[in-house]
PDB file of C-alpha atoms and ligand atoms in Angstrom:
ATOM      1  CA  UNK M   1      32.110 -14.739  53.841  1.00 89.00           C
ATOM      2  CA  UNK M   2      34.883 -17.216  54.672  1.00 97.00           C
ATOM      3  CA  UNK M   3      38.403 -16.790  53.296  1.00 98.00           C
ATOM      4  CA  UNK M   4      38.525 -20.097  51.441  1.00 98.00           C
ATOM      5  CA  UNK M   5      35.117 -19.625  49.854  1.00 98.00           C
ATOM      6  CA  UNK M   6      36.275 -16.195  48.686  1.00 98.00           C
ATOM      7  CA  UNK M   7      39.378 -17.803  47.258  1.00 98.00           C
ATOM      8  CA  UNK M   8      37.260 -20.298  45.327  1.00 98.00           C
ATOM      9  CA  UNK M   9      35.120 -17.481  43.934  1.00 98.00           C
ATOM     10  CA  UNK M  10      38.277 -15.665  42.845  1.00 98.00           C
ATOM     11  CA  UNK M  11      39.544 -18.766  41.055  1.00 98.00           C
ATOM     12  CA  UNK M  12      36.259 -19.031  39.191  1.00 98.00           C
ATOM     13  CA  UNK M  13      36.395 -15.371  38.245  1.00 98.00           C
ATOM     14  CA  UNK M  14      40.011 -15.324  37.150  1.00 98.00           C
ATOM     15  CA  UNK M  15      40.294 -18.721  35.472  1.00 98.00           C
ATOM     16  CA  UNK M  16      36.721 -19.402  34.391  1.00 98.00           C
ATOM     17  CA  UNK M  17      36.671 -22.635  36.396  1.00 98.00           C
ATOM     18  CA  UNK M  18      38.636 -24.356  39.129  1.00 98.00           C
ATOM     19  CA  UNK M  19      40.449 -27.690  39.278  1.00 98.00           C
ATOM     20  CA  UNK M  20      40.046 -29.601  42.546  1.00 98.00           C
ATOM     21  CA  UNK M  21      41.811 -32.866  43.285  1.00 98.00           C
ATOM     22  CA  UNK M  22      40.343 -35.386  45.710  1.00 97.00           C
ATOM     23  CA  UNK M  23      42.865 -37.215  47.874  1.00 97.00           C
ATOM     24  CA  UNK M  24      41.596 -40.232  49.759  1.00 94.00           C
ATOM     25  CA  UNK M  25      43.599 -40.987  52.952  1.00 94.00           C
ATOM     26  CA  UNK M  26      42.973 -44.704  52.401  1.00 92.00           C
ATOM     27  CA  UNK M  27      44.616 -44.651  48.991  1.00 91.00           C
ATOM     28  CA  UNK M  28      47.761 -42.623  49.603  1.00 92.00           C
ATOM     29  CA  UNK M  29      50.405 -43.711  52.127  1.00 93.00           C
ATOM     30  CA  UNK M  30      51.543 -40.962  54.500  1.00 93.00           C
ATOM     31  CA  UNK M  31      55.088 -41.257  53.165  1.00 93.00           C
ATOM     32  CA  UNK M  32      53.881 -40.170  49.714  1.00 94.00           C
ATOM     33  CA  UNK M  33      51.642 -37.337  50.743  1.00 94.00           C
ATOM     34  CA  UNK M  34      54.171 -34.535  50.414  1.00 92.00           C
ATOM     35  CA  UNK M  35      54.996 -35.695  46.913  1.00 93.00           C
ATOM     36  CA  UNK M  36      51.290 -35.524  45.984  1.00 94.00           C
ATOM     37  CA  UNK M  37      51.054 -32.007  47.375  1.00 95.00           C
ATOM     38  CA  UNK M  38      54.038 -30.863  45.324  1.00 95.00           C
ATOM     39  CA  UNK M  39      52.714 -32.477  42.151  1.00 96.00           C
ATOM     40  CA  UNK M  40      49.338 -30.800  42.629  1.00 97.00           C
ATOM     41  CA  UNK M  41      50.947 -27.412  43.063  1.00 96.00           C
ATOM     42  CA  UNK M  42      53.277 -27.865  40.070  1.00 97.00           C
ATOM     43  CA  UNK M  43      50.414 -29.209  38.003  1.00 98.00           C
ATOM     44  CA  UNK M  44      48.177 -26.145  38.383  1.00 98.00           C
ATOM     45  CA  UNK M  45      45.584 -27.529  40.789  1.00 98.00           C
ATOM     46  CA  UNK M  46      43.474 -24.901  42.587  1.00 98.00           C
ATOM     47  CA  UNK M  47      42.583 -26.803  45.741  1.00 98.00           C
ATOM     48  CA  UNK M  48      42.766 -30.173  47.465  1.00 98.00           C
ATOM     49  CA  UNK M  49      39.785 -32.070  48.818  1.00 98.00           C
ATOM     50  CA  UNK M  50      40.429 -34.690  51.484  1.00 98.00           C
ATOM     51  CA  UNK M  51      37.962 -37.384  52.486  1.00 95.00           C
ATOM     52  CA  UNK M  52      36.170 -40.534  51.451  1.00 88.00           C
ATOM     53  CA  UNK M  53      32.870 -42.330  51.964  1.00 84.00           C
ATOM     54  CA  UNK M  54      34.659 -44.893  54.089  1.00 85.00           C
ATOM     55  CA  UNK M  55      37.790 -44.434  56.134  1.00 85.00           C
ATOM     56  CA  UNK M  56      39.988 -47.363  57.136  1.00 88.00           C
ATOM     57  CA  UNK M  57      43.057 -45.365  58.079  1.00 87.00           C
ATOM     58  CA  UNK M  58      43.316 -43.453  61.334  1.00 88.00           C
ATOM     59  CA  UNK M  59      45.713 -40.767  60.157  1.00 92.00           C
ATOM     60  CA  UNK M  60      43.312 -38.043  59.042  1.00 95.00           C
ATOM     61  CA  UNK M  61      45.087 -35.242  60.952  1.00 96.00           C
ATOM     62  CA  UNK M  62      48.578 -36.369  59.899  1.00 96.00           C
ATOM     63  CA  UNK M  63      47.435 -36.688  56.306  1.00 96.00           C
ATOM     64  CA  UNK M  64      46.208 -33.106  56.200  1.00 97.00           C
ATOM     65  CA  UNK M  65      49.205 -31.824  58.159  1.00 96.00           C
ATOM     66  CA  UNK M  66      51.497 -33.535  55.609  1.00 96.00           C
ATOM     67  CA  UNK M  67      49.750 -31.720  52.778  1.00 96.00           C
ATOM     68  CA  UNK M  68      49.875 -28.375  54.549  1.00 96.00           C
ATOM     69  CA  UNK M  69      53.600 -28.788  55.094  1.00 94.00           C
ATOM     70  CA  UNK M  70      54.254 -28.882  51.360  1.00 93.00           C
ATOM     71  CA  UNK M  71      51.640 -26.672  49.740  1.00 96.00           C
ATOM     72  CA  UNK M  72      49.895 -23.353  50.055  1.00 96.00           C
ATOM     73  CA  UNK M  73      46.899 -24.690  48.146  1.00 98.00           C
ATOM     74  CA  UNK M  74      43.679 -24.672  50.164  1.00 98.00           C
ATOM     75  CA  UNK M  75      43.071 -28.033  51.820  1.00 98.00           C
ATOM     76  CA  UNK M  76      39.355 -28.609  52.184  1.00 98.00           C
ATOM     77  CA  UNK M  77      37.731 -31.550  53.926  1.00 98.00           C
ATOM     78  CA  UNK M  78      35.169 -33.395  51.806  1.00 98.00           C
ATOM     79  CA  UNK M  79      33.697 -35.526  54.585  1.00 97.00           C
ATOM     80  CA  UNK M  80      32.055 -38.907  54.248  1.00 94.00           C
ATOM     81  CA  UNK M  81      30.770 -38.665  57.804  1.00 94.00           C
ATOM     82  CA  UNK M  82      30.828 -36.546  60.967  1.00 95.00           C
ATOM     83  CA  UNK M  83      34.069 -38.239  61.997  1.00 93.00           C
ATOM     84  CA  UNK M  84      36.056 -36.693  59.167  1.00 96.00           C
ATOM     85  CA  UNK M  85      36.969 -33.372  60.752  1.00 97.00           C
ATOM     86  CA  UNK M  86      40.374 -31.878  61.503  1.00 97.00           C
ATOM     87  CA  UNK M  87      41.670 -28.550  62.777  1.00 97.00           C
ATOM     88  CA  UNK M  88      44.580 -28.903  60.330  1.00 97.00           C
ATOM     89  CA  UNK M  89      42.397 -28.170  57.301  1.00 98.00           C
ATOM     90  CA  UNK M  90      41.578 -24.735  55.896  1.00 98.00           C
ATOM     91  CA  UNK M  91      37.868 -25.408  55.502  1.00 98.00           C
ATOM     92  CA  UNK M  92      35.255 -28.139  55.301  1.00 98.00           C
ATOM     93  CA  UNK M  93      32.527 -28.633  52.736  1.00 98.00           C
ATOM     94  CA  UNK M  94      29.560 -28.706  55.079  1.00 98.00           C
ATOM     95  CA  UNK M  95      27.598 -31.168  52.969  1.00 98.00           C
ATOM     96  CA  UNK M  96      23.962 -32.041  53.070  1.00 98.00           C
ATOM     97  CA  UNK M  97      22.961 -34.909  50.793  1.00 98.00           C
ATOM     98  CA  UNK M  98      19.886 -33.079  49.530  1.00 98.00           C
ATOM     99  CA  UNK M  99      18.998 -35.669  46.881  1.00 98.00           C
ATOM    100  CA  UNK M 100      18.534 -38.240  49.644  1.00 97.00           C
ATOM    101  CA  UNK M 101      15.490 -38.830  51.784  1.00 97.00           C
ATOM    102  CA  UNK M 102      17.625 -40.344  54.501  1.00 96.00           C
ATOM    103  CA  UNK M 103      17.572 -37.790  57.329  1.00 97.00           C
ATOM    104  CA  UNK M 104      20.889 -38.966  58.724  1.00 96.00           C
ATOM    105  CA  UNK M 105      22.774 -37.642  55.695  1.00 96.00           C
ATOM    106  CA  UNK M 106      20.609 -34.550  55.304  1.00 97.00           C
ATOM    107  CA  UNK M 107      20.941 -33.292  58.890  1.00 98.00           C
ATOM    108  CA  UNK M 108      21.967 -36.071  61.341  1.00 97.00           C
ATOM    109  CA  UNK M 109      25.715 -36.239  60.672  1.00 97.00           C
ATOM    110  CA  UNK M 110      25.786 -32.447  60.419  1.00 98.00           C
ATOM    111  CA  UNK M 111      24.389 -32.051  63.943  1.00 98.00           C
ATOM    112  CA  UNK M 112      27.076 -34.388  65.273  1.00 97.00           C
ATOM    113  CA  UNK M 113      29.850 -32.526  63.471  1.00 98.00           C
ATOM    114  CA  UNK M 114      28.784 -28.904  64.031  1.00 98.00           C
ATOM    115  CA  UNK M 115      29.951 -28.424  67.661  1.00 98.00           C
ATOM    116  CA  UNK M 116      33.344 -30.018  66.960  1.00 98.00           C
ATOM    117  CA  UNK M 117      33.799 -27.904  63.844  1.00 98.00           C
ATOM    118  CA  UNK M 118      33.035 -24.818  65.883  1.00 98.00           C
ATOM    119  CA  UNK M 119      35.585 -25.721  68.524  1.00 98.00           C
ATOM    120  CA  UNK M 120      38.180 -26.245  65.784  1.00 97.00           C
ATOM    121  CA  UNK M 121      37.430 -22.864  64.230  1.00 97.00           C
ATOM    122  CA  UNK M 122      37.128 -24.482  60.801  1.00 98.00           C
ATOM    123  CA  UNK M 123      35.579 -22.507  57.974  1.00 98.00           C
ATOM    124  CA  UNK M 124      32.418 -24.198  56.728  1.00 98.00           C
ATOM    125  CA  UNK M 125      31.260 -23.997  53.121  1.00 98.00           C
ATOM    126  CA  UNK M 126      27.625 -25.006  52.982  1.00 98.00           C
ATOM    127  CA  UNK M 127      27.222 -27.412  50.068  1.00 98.00           C
ATOM    128  CA  UNK M 128      24.132 -29.017  48.570  1.00 98.00           C
ATOM    129  CA  UNK M 129      25.295 -32.487  47.575  1.00 98.00           C
ATOM    130  CA  UNK M 130      23.262 -34.088  44.804  1.00 98.00           C
ATOM    131  CA  UNK M 131      23.865 -37.700  43.833  1.00 98.00           C
ATOM    132  CA  UNK M 132      23.270 -38.669  40.190  1.00 98.00           C
ATOM    133  CA  UNK M 133      22.975 -42.199  38.818  1.00 98.00           C
ATOM    134  CA  UNK M 134      26.289 -43.110  37.180  1.00 97.00           C
ATOM    135  CA  UNK M 135      26.097 -46.622  35.747  1.00 97.00           C
ATOM    136  CA  UNK M 136      26.894 -48.566  38.905  1.00 94.00           C
ATOM    137  CA  UNK M 137      26.211 -48.575  42.627  1.00 95.00           C
ATOM    138  CA  UNK M 138      28.892 -46.318  44.076  1.00 94.00           C
ATOM    139  CA  UNK M 139      30.139 -46.410  47.662  1.00 93.00           C
ATOM    140  CA  UNK M 140      28.401 -43.142  48.515  1.00 94.00           C
ATOM    141  CA  UNK M 141      25.106 -44.471  47.176  1.00 94.00           C
ATOM    142  CA  UNK M 142      25.375 -47.695  49.116  1.00 94.00           C
ATOM    143  CA  UNK M 143      26.543 -46.186  52.398  1.00 93.00           C
ATOM    144  CA  UNK M 144      24.106 -43.283  52.379  1.00 93.00           C
ATOM    145  CA  UNK M 145      21.271 -45.645  51.496  1.00 92.00           C
ATOM    146  CA  UNK M 146      19.878 -43.069  49.115  1.00 93.00           C
ATOM    147  CA  UNK M 147      18.539 -43.357  45.609  1.00 95.00           C
ATOM    148  CA  UNK M 148      20.502 -41.320  43.056  1.00 98.00           C
ATOM    149  CA  UNK M 149      18.639 -39.088  40.596  1.00 98.00           C
ATOM    150  CA  UNK M 150      18.249 -40.785  37.181  1.00 98.00           C
ATOM    151  CA  UNK M 151      20.667 -39.445  34.548  1.00 98.00           C
ATOM    152  CA  UNK M 152      17.929 -38.321  32.196  1.00 98.00           C
ATOM    153  CA  UNK M 153      15.894 -36.423  34.796  1.00 98.00           C
ATOM    154  CA  UNK M 154      17.398 -32.993  34.301  1.00 98.00           C
ATOM    155  CA  UNK M 155      14.408 -31.303  35.894  1.00 98.00           C
ATOM    156  CA  UNK M 156      14.697 -33.317  39.112  1.00 98.00           C
ATOM    157  CA  UNK M 157      18.394 -32.475  39.400  1.00 98.00           C
ATOM    158  CA  UNK M 158      17.655 -28.810  38.722  1.00 98.00           C
ATOM    159  CA  UNK M 159      14.861 -28.669  41.304  1.00 98.00           C
ATOM    160  CA  UNK M 160      17.235 -30.068  43.937  1.00 98.00           C
ATOM    161  CA  UNK M 161      19.957 -27.600  43.000  1.00 98.00           C
ATOM    162  CA  UNK M 162      17.534 -24.688  43.203  1.00 98.00           C
ATOM    163  CA  UNK M 163      16.189 -25.887  46.539  1.00 98.00           C
ATOM    164  CA  UNK M 164      19.773 -26.037  47.833  1.00 98.00           C
ATOM    165  CA  UNK M 165      20.448 -22.502  46.673  1.00 98.00           C
ATOM    166  CA  UNK M 166      17.201 -21.220  48.205  1.00 98.00           C
ATOM    167  CA  UNK M 167      18.151 -22.910  51.480  1.00 98.00           C
ATOM    168  CA  UNK M 168      21.287 -20.772  51.438  1.00 98.00           C
ATOM    169  CA  UNK M 169      23.877 -23.278  50.266  1.00 98.00           C
ATOM    170  CA  UNK M 170      27.011 -21.717  48.801  1.00 98.00           C
ATOM    171  CA  UNK M 171      27.904 -24.519  46.399  1.00 98.00           C
ATOM    172  CA  UNK M 172      25.913 -27.174  44.598  1.00 99.00           C
ATOM    173  CA  UNK M 173      27.830 -30.410  43.967  1.00 98.00           C
ATOM    174  CA  UNK M 174      26.594 -32.782  41.261  1.00 98.00           C
ATOM    175  CA  UNK M 175      28.194 -36.092  42.200  1.00 98.00           C
ATOM    176  CA  UNK M 176      28.412 -39.281  40.188  1.00 98.00           C
ATOM    177  CA  UNK M 177      30.298 -41.002  43.017  1.00 96.00           C
ATOM    178  CA  UNK M 178      33.976 -41.812  43.150  1.00 94.00           C
ATOM    179  CA  UNK M 179      34.934 -44.299  40.442  1.00 93.00           C
ATOM    180  CA  UNK M 180      31.627 -43.757  38.645  1.00 97.00           C
ATOM    181  CA  UNK M 181      31.248 -45.544  35.324  1.00 97.00           C
ATOM    182  CA  UNK M 182      29.795 -42.456  33.637  1.00 98.00           C
ATOM    183  CA  UNK M 183      30.421 -38.847  34.575  1.00 98.00           C
ATOM    184  CA  UNK M 184      27.576 -36.346  35.074  1.00 98.00           C
ATOM    185  CA  UNK M 185      25.823 -35.778  31.705  1.00 98.00           C
ATOM    186  CA  UNK M 186      26.825 -32.508  30.033  1.00 98.00           C
ATOM    187  CA  UNK M 187      23.160 -31.671  29.344  1.00 98.00           C
ATOM    188  CA  UNK M 188      22.394 -31.925  33.051  1.00 98.00           C
ATOM    189  CA  UNK M 189      25.284 -29.597  33.921  1.00 99.00           C
ATOM    190  CA  UNK M 190      24.067 -27.116  31.338  1.00 98.00           C
ATOM    191  CA  UNK M 191      20.481 -27.284  32.525  1.00 98.00           C
ATOM    192  CA  UNK M 192      21.350 -26.908  36.209  1.00 98.00           C
ATOM    193  CA  UNK M 193      24.031 -24.230  35.796  1.00 98.00           C
ATOM    194  CA  UNK M 194      21.637 -22.062  33.813  1.00 98.00           C
ATOM    195  CA  UNK M 195      19.186 -22.031  36.703  1.00 98.00           C
ATOM    196  CA  UNK M 196      21.408 -21.469  39.725  1.00 98.00           C
ATOM    197  CA  UNK M 197      23.696 -18.593  40.592  1.00 98.00           C
ATOM    198  CA  UNK M 198      25.997 -20.288  43.124  1.00 98.00           C
ATOM    199  CA  UNK M 199      29.022 -22.192  41.755  1.00 98.00           C
ATOM    200  CA  UNK M 200      28.382 -25.687  40.468  1.00 99.00           C
ATOM    201  CA  UNK M 201      30.881 -28.409  41.417  1.00 99.00           C
ATOM    202  CA  UNK M 202      30.955 -31.544  39.251  1.00 98.00           C
ATOM    203  CA  UNK M 203      32.748 -34.784  40.019  1.00 98.00           C
ATOM    204  CA  UNK M 204      32.764 -38.549  39.801  1.00 98.00           C
ATOM    205  CA  UNK M 205      34.006 -40.698  36.923  1.00 98.00           C
ATOM    206  CA  UNK M 206      35.839 -37.991  34.989  1.00 98.00           C
ATOM    207  CA  UNK M 207      38.744 -39.879  33.440  1.00 98.00           C
ATOM    208  CA  UNK M 208      40.125 -37.640  30.688  1.00 98.00           C
ATOM    209  CA  UNK M 209      41.058 -33.982  30.293  1.00 98.00           C
ATOM    210  CA  UNK M 210      38.653 -33.856  27.329  1.00 98.00           C
ATOM    211  CA  UNK M 211      35.748 -34.898  29.530  1.00 98.00           C
ATOM    212  CA  UNK M 212      36.770 -32.342  32.168  1.00 98.00           C
ATOM    213  CA  UNK M 213      36.858 -29.681  29.436  1.00 98.00           C
ATOM    214  CA  UNK M 214      33.319 -30.610  28.373  1.00 98.00           C
ATOM    215  CA  UNK M 215      32.085 -30.272  31.968  1.00 98.00           C
ATOM    216  CA  UNK M 216      33.390 -26.718  32.147  1.00 98.00           C
ATOM    217  CA  UNK M 217      31.995 -25.865  28.706  1.00 98.00           C
ATOM    218  CA  UNK M 218      28.636 -27.130  29.920  1.00 98.00           C
ATOM    219  CA  UNK M 219      28.728 -24.833  32.961  1.00 98.00           C
ATOM    220  CA  UNK M 220      30.710 -26.463  35.782  1.00 98.00           C
ATOM    221  CA  UNK M 221      32.529 -23.929  37.984  1.00 98.00           C
ATOM    222  CA  UNK M 222      34.706 -26.574  39.637  1.00 99.00           C
ATOM    223  CA  UNK M 223      35.721 -30.008  38.424  1.00 98.00           C
ATOM    224  CA  UNK M 224      36.806 -32.671  40.917  1.00 98.00           C
ATOM    225  CA  UNK M 225      39.188 -35.423  39.848  1.00 98.00           C
ATOM    226  CA  UNK M 226      40.099 -38.312  42.144  1.00 97.00           C
ATOM    227  CA  UNK M 227      40.620 -41.907  41.024  1.00 95.00           C
ATOM    228  CA  UNK M 228      42.317 -41.413  37.697  1.00 97.00           C
ATOM    229  CA  UNK M 229      45.072 -39.272  39.230  1.00 95.00           C
ATOM    230  CA  UNK M 230      45.534 -41.703  42.092  1.00 92.00           C
ATOM    231  CA  UNK M 231      45.973 -44.492  39.549  1.00 93.00           C
ATOM    232  CA  UNK M 232      48.491 -42.703  37.352  1.00 93.00           C
ATOM    233  CA  UNK M 233      50.371 -40.325  39.699  1.00 90.00           C
ATOM    234  CA  UNK M 234      51.540 -38.463  36.625  1.00 95.00           C
ATOM    235  CA  UNK M 235      52.461 -34.775  36.594  1.00 97.00           C
ATOM    236  CA  UNK M 236      51.813 -34.498  32.863  1.00 98.00           C
ATOM    237  CA  UNK M 237      48.287 -35.805  33.306  1.00 98.00           C
ATOM    238  CA  UNK M 238      47.646 -33.280  36.095  1.00 98.00           C
ATOM    239  CA  UNK M 239      48.909 -30.494  33.834  1.00 98.00           C
ATOM    240  CA  UNK M 240      46.689 -31.699  30.991  1.00 98.00           C
ATOM    241  CA  UNK M 241      43.635 -31.645  33.282  1.00 98.00           C
ATOM    242  CA  UNK M 242      44.608 -28.206  34.519  1.00 98.00           C
ATOM    243  CA  UNK M 243      44.884 -26.838  31.012  1.00 98.00           C
ATOM    244  CA  UNK M 244      41.648 -28.476  29.908  1.00 98.00           C
ATOM    245  CA  UNK M 245      39.741 -26.992  32.853  1.00 98.00           C
ATOM    246  CA  UNK M 246      41.307 -23.545  32.769  1.00 98.00           C
ATOM    247  CA  UNK M 247      41.011 -22.982  29.042  1.00 93.00           C
ATOM    248  CA  UNK M 248      37.456 -24.077  28.419  1.00 84.00           C
TER     249      UNK M 248
HETATM  250  C1  LIG H 301      34.177 -38.243  44.148  1.00 52.72           C
HETATM  251  O1  LIG H 301      33.753 -36.515  42.645  1.00 52.72           O
HETATM  252  C2  LIG H 301      34.779 -37.174  43.287  1.00 52.72           C
HETATM  253  O2  LIG H 301      33.504 -37.700  45.186  1.00 52.72           O
HETATM  254  C3  LIG H 301      35.859 -37.714  42.390  1.00 52.72           C
HETATM  255  O3  LIG H 301      35.457 -38.854  41.674  1.00 52.72           O
HETATM  256  O4  LIG H 301      37.349 -40.436  42.013  1.00 52.72           O
HETATM  257  O5  LIG H 301      35.719 -40.799  40.160  1.00 52.72           O
HETATM  258  O6  LIG H 301      37.374 -38.930  40.049  1.00 52.72           O
HETATM  259  P1  LIG H 301      36.545 -39.809  40.943  1.00 52.72           P
END
């Protein structure tokens, strides 16, 4: 078992749930990256995810190196495509978009990335990525050309999560999409988390500590927050999220 995956499991065991912050290289200038790393560490974040569905900037390595310079938190790539790889990171979520029927995002990008990842010696964390309808067409939905699972179809979401676990995936990620209008329904989290035994990651459209708290109460093992922290850049808000997630 990889070191970073073990670390994530320890966080879940010791704190009940983990707080992951998504940093998008397109949204944060390189000059500010060290400041973000420090805030995350001071704010009680458990790990940093780096990536985005699209990438305009060409500073992926420098971005991750900047984070690593300032923090001991695990820096994990959350790739939008096979081009988002870097030897600077601690690990990569090796995602398969299992709710899609578009083979490119189920296995195509993975085949392109695998040999490079091997040569970089990056730890891979196999992740079943499940896209849920969230009130608007998100970038990930559009770019992956895949239909999200309807919000009220708990059984469909659960069947995908189980299939991911049976295929050997180490995490299941219920994703509303970055900037989602609505976060993943609590009932869906509850239904899915009761059926699977691997950790459940939940993200997309979570805008308040209260909502994050509800996700953990419902059964999320990790909560991912992106947009709202990028908008506010506020240490107090990070601390509030941390407390809400760690004391559920
Ligand atoms: C997106 O789940 C993450 O992949 C985070 O979403 O930016 O909406 O917080 P937000």
